[in-house]
């Protein structure tokens, strides 16, 4: 965090060395970055955003996209830096992506058609020697692989004889690609099928380079620009292809270039492909479903140079990778803020439950402490007990002729005492049920008024108490009455109280203690508290005569505490019906600071890795091998000294490695390629 309490900003790309990382080697810097990204991935995996809080819908999408970028691109790319450059060809429905890919290859590698969506399963075309990079988990590890041979068709079957599904990546080997370059034909970004749209976005997130195809009729559509704006924000390497441009419609390309500048893609490359067969005849006309060579020559030349030249390829990969890392750091900070909002919502909802639970418990405590319970049936049963029952006669006579009756009281045989206990139980039950019902209604109303809570209530019966609450309350009250009798027994068995306790009986003394508990908020307060004609005073005097003032005060406090504990347990069980919804989501453990710490570690590791990155990695500068894309030799390079703009390490601004007898030509044996590079170099210098 900064000194102002704001989240740390993502690390900016670093070109030079910094003192903190001067001791790191490039390999060590990459390893440290990989470790930090693994930790960030674990934090993303543990992050839960289940509550309906402001901005959570976009945050969930960001979380999914960030996780996909780590799984599908960044972690595999860091673990396999020498893997081929992956160019994902994406775009709008009917833009001609598959036709463009086939035309660049000079063969039908992917199936175009008139039905929409055309590309149902993504097709990845690679050089035969690069197959192992893509059969494993180097890219898109979550997609199954199918290997296809021969001419593709709509009902293409894989090696096992089963049709490739939309979530399978179909691999096609082609010797017409330079080794080190792969083309992936993705589904439409605006497909009518949601699964295709999601897969297209996932594939674009896994690209080293986006090759985005649009048409003169649809280049201003909103959906593609949403994705392109996202690409610009994370500094992804992007090139655009304007397909199907009629002669004389040059203003379309100019307007597209304007939109690119407005959306942060002013430096991206733009290629214009004329309408099929427009202005062409004979060999130049479209044949076998392929565009004429001159139509794709500029793009083919550019891609061939990127794929065939290791240094250019490495710089494109590094630029995209750096942009993804910085974008992940930014997203992590935003997700951390959302996690804080989720935690605050969880806390708020729990506090609502706790507040109404506490109110319900306080309501029961008040009703069982102010004498209100000692009315009605309880009062009638108590008066019967002390005035006409055996207990009262034993208390008044205190003579040997009634000792047998006292003995029956001692052994719990007095008939009236259970009636008093039952009346007390019924009164308590009504008090607790009423408090619980009010707590449920108020909690439900509070959650219903909170967006985060309202979503959790759907389909649940939480506006009332649970159907089994009444027998649960009755059981808790019986258990408390047993607690009271146990307290009396324990006190009566003490050395000083045994004789007197045995004189009056445990049940009678227990009922008396219950009456005293209900008479005062602070236990016994002396003779000034008299409820319903002195009934509580009678109970109090009896207990004092048996146990003494201090012991009675202690017994009353203990009985009150046990009653509160029993009622609290019942009410907490009702509250748990709400908090269990939050517990199941795990939002109480959501912490934005953990995600911020992981993002900070990634930013620091990325800064160190960039400072120690080698400008000439011998492992990446291997000779060019493989073929040239169709039409690559037909393009005349631009005359500007910058060459084709838009990508780091593009062919402009640098010369391919020279070989003996051909200054500036790449290490390629055949004469056509050498002549191609000589023409490029002379034109670029002219």
XYZ file of N, CA, C and O in Angstrom, residues 481-573:
372
model
N -34.952 -26.958 33.998
C -35.579 -27.323 35.274
C -34.791 -28.446 35.948
O -34.648 -28.470 37.177
N -34.267 -29.359 35.146
C -33.382 -30.373 35.724
C -32.126 -29.747 36.299
O -31.612 -30.203 37.329
N -31.591 -28.699 35.628
C -30.421 -27.994 36.164
C -30.719 -27.403 37.535
O -29.889 -27.472 38.462
N -31.913 -26.811 37.664
C -32.285 -26.179 38.929
C -32.369 -27.226 40.042
O -31.849 -27.024 41.159
N -33.008 -28.338 39.772
C -33.106 -29.393 40.781
C -31.725 -29.915 41.150
O -31.455 -30.226 42.326
N -30.828 -29.998 40.175
C -29.473 -30.460 40.456
C -28.732 -29.474 41.338
O -27.981 -29.860 42.244
N -28.957 -28.175 41.117
C -28.329 -27.164 41.972
C -28.805 -27.316 43.419
O -28.014 -27.211 44.370
N -30.102 -27.544 43.561
C -30.655 -27.710 44.913
C -30.079 -28.957 45.569
O -29.708 -28.952 46.751
N -29.994 -30.052 44.846
C -29.432 -31.287 45.402
C -27.988 -31.062 45.844
O -27.576 -31.484 46.924
N -27.216 -30.434 44.974
C -25.809 -30.199 45.308
C -25.678 -29.328 46.545
O -24.834 -29.589 47.413
N -26.526 -28.287 46.646
C -26.450 -27.424 47.821
C -26.945 -28.156 49.066
O -26.388 -28.001 50.154
N -27.999 -28.990 48.896
C -28.552 -29.712 50.045
C -27.607 -30.759 50.583
O -27.686 -31.129 51.767
N -26.710 -31.250 49.722
C -25.776 -32.265 50.177
C -24.542 -31.675 50.853
O -23.673 -32.411 51.302
N -24.466 -30.350 50.874
C -23.344 -29.725 51.579
C -23.502 -29.962 53.076
O -24.587 -30.261 53.574
N -22.475 -29.790 53.790
C -22.466 -30.161 55.206
C -23.464 -29.348 56.022
O -24.115 -29.864 56.918
N -23.629 -28.097 55.731
C -24.484 -27.249 56.551
C -25.947 -27.322 56.145
O -26.824 -27.033 56.930
N -26.225 -27.667 54.870
C -27.604 -27.578 54.415
C -28.335 -28.885 54.314
O -29.504 -28.895 53.949
N -27.694 -29.987 54.620
C -28.301 -31.284 54.383
C -29.608 -31.475 55.144
O -30.636 -31.824 54.560
N -29.626 -31.216 56.445
C -30.802 -31.505 57.270
C -32.013 -30.712 56.833
O -33.106 -31.258 56.680
N -31.820 -29.412 56.634
C -32.959 -28.586 56.258
C -33.450 -28.923 54.857
O -34.646 -28.895 54.582
N -32.520 -29.187 53.922
C -32.937 -29.540 52.573
C -33.768 -30.808 52.590
O -34.795 -30.918 51.905
N -33.355 -31.784 53.376
C -34.093 -33.027 53.475
C -35.452 -32.826 54.133
O -36.354 -33.627 53.964
N -35.629 -31.743 54.915
C -36.892 -31.482 55.606
C -37.978 -31.015 54.655
O -39.161 -31.175 54.935
N -37.587 -30.396 53.524
C -38.591 -29.791 52.653
C -38.717 -30.449 51.274
O -39.709 -30.246 50.602
N -37.691 -31.175 50.826
C -37.806 -31.860 49.545
C -37.178 -31.074 48.408
O -37.276 -29.853 48.337
N -36.574 -31.807 47.497
C -35.845 -31.175 46.385
C -36.801 -30.491 45.420
O -36.558 -29.378 44.959
N -37.920 -31.136 45.081
C -38.851 -30.548 44.114
C -39.409 -29.227 44.605
O -39.497 -28.249 43.856
N -39.826 -29.198 45.878
C -40.397 -27.972 46.424
C -39.381 -26.855 46.425
O -39.675 -25.710 46.064
N -38.160 -27.162 46.842
C -37.120 -26.138 46.867
C -36.749 -25.703 45.448
O -36.454 -24.530 45.206
N -36.750 -26.650 44.510
C -36.447 -26.294 43.122
C -37.472 -25.341 42.552
O -37.127 -24.362 41.878
N -38.766 -25.625 42.778
C -39.819 -24.731 42.304
C -39.676 -23.361 42.950
O -39.840 -22.322 42.295
N -39.364 -23.340 44.229
C -39.176 -22.065 44.922
C -38.040 -21.270 44.291
O -38.127 -20.046 44.124
N -36.958 -21.949 43.933
C -35.820 -21.271 43.315
C -36.211 -20.700 41.949
O -35.783 -19.608 41.576
N -37.025 -21.441 41.203
C -37.488 -20.925 39.916
C -38.304 -19.660 40.107
O -38.174 -18.688 39.340
N -39.157 -19.648 41.115
C -39.982 -18.469 41.381
C -39.091 -17.275 41.699
O -39.305 -16.161 41.212
N -38.068 -17.496 42.505
C -37.156 -16.405 42.871
C -36.412 -15.889 41.634
O -36.208 -14.685 41.470
N -35.992 -16.803 40.763
C -35.282 -16.392 39.538
C -36.137 -15.453 38.705
O -35.642 -14.479 38.136
N -37.449 -15.702 38.637
C -38.321 -14.896 37.798
C -38.734 -13.587 38.459
O -39.417 -12.775 37.839
N -38.312 -13.361 39.715
C -38.816 -12.218 40.462
C -37.940 -10.984 40.342
O -38.400 -9.878 40.577
N -36.649 -11.120 39.958
C -35.759 -9.969 40.007
C -34.654 -10.115 38.977
O -34.142 -11.206 38.750
N -34.243 -9.001 38.398
C -33.184 -9.025 37.390
C -31.832 -9.330 37.990
O -30.925 -9.779 37.298
N -31.648 -9.085 39.269
C -30.342 -9.284 39.886
C -30.379 -10.380 40.929
O -29.672 -10.341 41.918
N -31.185 -11.378 40.755
C -31.295 -12.429 41.756
C -32.148 -11.932 42.908
O -33.172 -11.301 42.716
N -31.747 -12.199 44.103
C -32.490 -11.754 45.285
C -32.096 -10.333 45.651
O -30.938 -9.967 45.654
N -33.111 -9.517 45.996
C -32.842 -8.137 46.422
C -33.461 -7.851 47.778
O -33.613 -6.719 48.167
N -33.848 -8.880 48.462
C -34.423 -8.677 49.784
C -35.935 -8.740 49.765
O -36.554 -9.185 48.813
N -36.554 -8.244 50.872
C -37.999 -8.363 51.040
C -38.779 -7.332 50.257
O -40.006 -7.402 50.206
N -38.049 -6.311 49.638
C -38.821 -5.275 48.945
C -39.442 -5.750 47.646
O -40.273 -5.074 47.067
N -39.005 -6.900 47.130
C -39.569 -7.411 45.891
C -40.665 -8.404 46.245
O -40.402 -9.465 46.779
N -41.877 -8.068 45.958
C -42.989 -8.984 46.189
C -43.863 -9.048 44.970
O -44.328 -8.021 44.499
N -44.072 -10.198 44.445
C -44.826 -10.351 43.212
C -46.120 -11.109 43.521
O -46.103 -12.154 44.165
N -47.222 -10.549 42.993
C -48.542 -11.209 43.100
C -48.847 -11.607 44.532
O -49.048 -12.775 44.855
N -48.928 -10.616 45.385
C -49.350 -10.874 46.758
C -48.309 -11.581 47.596
O -48.652 -12.326 48.508
N -47.021 -11.370 47.299
C -45.966 -11.908 48.139
C -45.563 -13.325 47.859
O -44.878 -13.945 48.676
N -45.967 -13.885 46.730
C -45.615 -15.269 46.442
C -44.113 -15.454 46.320
O -43.562 -16.466 46.775
N -43.415 -14.484 45.688
C -41.966 -14.606 45.564
C -41.295 -14.459 46.911
O -40.260 -15.081 47.176
N -41.909 -13.651 47.794
C -41.326 -13.473 49.121
C -41.367 -14.784 49.902
O -40.416 -15.143 50.600
N -42.474 -15.510 49.765
C -42.588 -16.807 50.443
C -41.487 -17.751 49.970
O -40.815 -18.415 50.774
N -41.292 -17.830 48.673
C -40.257 -18.701 48.129
C -38.880 -18.260 48.607
O -38.031 -19.088 48.961
N -38.676 -16.947 48.617
C -37.377 -16.426 49.040
C -37.106 -16.759 50.507
O -36.006 -17.214 50.865
N -38.100 -16.558 51.381
C -37.902 -16.818 52.805
C -37.647 -18.293 53.065
O -36.837 -18.656 53.919
N -38.372 -19.153 52.324
C -38.165 -20.580 52.483
C -36.719 -20.950 52.146
O -36.044 -21.657 52.898
N -36.218 -20.480 51.002
C -34.860 -20.820 50.570
C -33.824 -20.273 51.538
O -32.820 -20.927 51.845
N -34.078 -19.051 52.049
C -33.135 -18.475 53.012
C -33.105 -19.281 54.300
O -32.050 -19.457 54.920
N -34.299 -19.777 54.701
C -34.353 -20.563 55.929
C -33.588 -21.872 55.787
O -32.990 -22.377 56.743
N -33.566 -22.413 54.570
C -32.901 -23.696 54.346
C -31.412 -23.525 54.099
O -30.576 -24.211 54.690
N -31.060 -22.567 53.210
C -29.666 -22.484 52.749
C -28.900 -21.265 53.250
O -27.670 -21.238 53.196
N -29.627 -20.231 53.695
C -28.957 -19.007 54.094
C -28.944 -17.987 52.961
O -29.075 -18.327 51.780
N -28.790 -16.714 53.339
C -28.889 -15.629 52.359
C -27.867 -15.756 51.229
O -28.206 -15.659 50.045
N -26.613 -15.928 51.573
C -25.557 -15.957 50.554
C -25.742 -17.122 49.587
O -25.570 -16.972 48.373
N -26.051 -18.299 50.131
C -26.222 -19.474 49.283
C -27.397 -19.290 48.338
O -27.323 -19.660 47.146
N -28.483 -18.706 48.797
C -29.651 -18.502 47.949
C -29.332 -17.509 46.834
O -29.721 -17.693 45.676
N -28.609 -16.459 47.199
C -28.226 -15.477 46.186
C -27.377 -16.139 45.092
O -27.552 -15.900 43.916
N -26.464 -16.987 45.525
C -25.604 -17.684 44.568
C -26.405 -18.679 43.725
O -26.218 -18.788 42.510
N -27.311 -19.420 44.367
C -28.139 -20.378 43.635
C -29.005 -19.678 42.587
O -29.147 -20.160 41.456
N -29.592 -18.545 42.948
C -30.445 -17.818 42.008
C -29.632 -17.330 40.803
O -30.083 -17.408 39.653
N -28.426 -16.826 41.060
C -27.574 -16.350 39.963
C -27.175 -17.503 39.039
O -27.192 -17.366 37.807
N -26.843 -18.639 39.633
C -26.465 -19.797 38.825
C -27.642 -20.304 37.993
O -27.485 -20.669 36.817
N -28.818 -20.350 38.608
C -30.005 -20.810 37.880
C -30.320 -19.862 36.727
O -30.682 -20.300 35.620
N -30.158 -18.560 36.975
C -30.407 -17.578 35.922
C -29.401 -17.747 34.780
O -29.767 -17.691 33.589
N -28.156 -17.948 35.104
C -27.120 -18.131 34.084
C -27.402 -19.367 33.234
O -27.234 -19.341 32.010
N -27.843 -20.428 33.901
C -28.113 -21.654 33.144
C -29.340 -21.497 32.252
O -29.387 -22.040 31.149
N -30.335 -20.764 32.724
C -31.492 -20.499 31.879
C -31.075 -19.684 30.652
O -31.468 -19.996 29.520
N -30.274 -18.647 30.879
C -29.799 -17.814 29.762
C -29.004 -18.650 28.763
O -29.161 -18.505 27.547
N -28.156 -19.547 29.258
C -27.349 -20.386 28.373
C -28.224 -21.320 27.548
O -27.981 -21.523 26.343
N -29.258 -21.901 28.190
C -30.148 -22.808 27.462
C -30.913 -22.053 26.370
O -31.025 -22.534 25.240
N -31.442 -20.891 26.714
C -32.201 -20.108 25.737
C -31.279 -19.611 24.626
O -31.636 -19.619 23.442
N -30.070 -19.193 25.026
C -29.109 -18.710 24.040
C -28.780 -19.801 23.020
O -28.674 -19.543 21.817
N -28.628 -21.021 23.484
C -28.328 -22.133 22.570
C -29.457 -22.342 21.574
O -29.222 -22.591 20.383
N -30.705 -22.240 22.061
C -31.845 -22.401 21.160
C -31.875 -21.289 20.121
O -32.044 -21.530 18.915
N -31.701 -20.049 20.573
C -31.756 -18.914 19.651
C -30.588 -18.927 18.671
O -30.735 -18.531 17.509
N -29.439 -19.369 19.115
C -28.286 -19.456 18.200
C -28.535 -20.509 17.118
O -28.074 -20.363 15.986
N -29.237 -21.549 17.496
C -29.589 -22.530 16.479
C -30.462 -21.923 15.398
O -30.323 -22.241 14.211
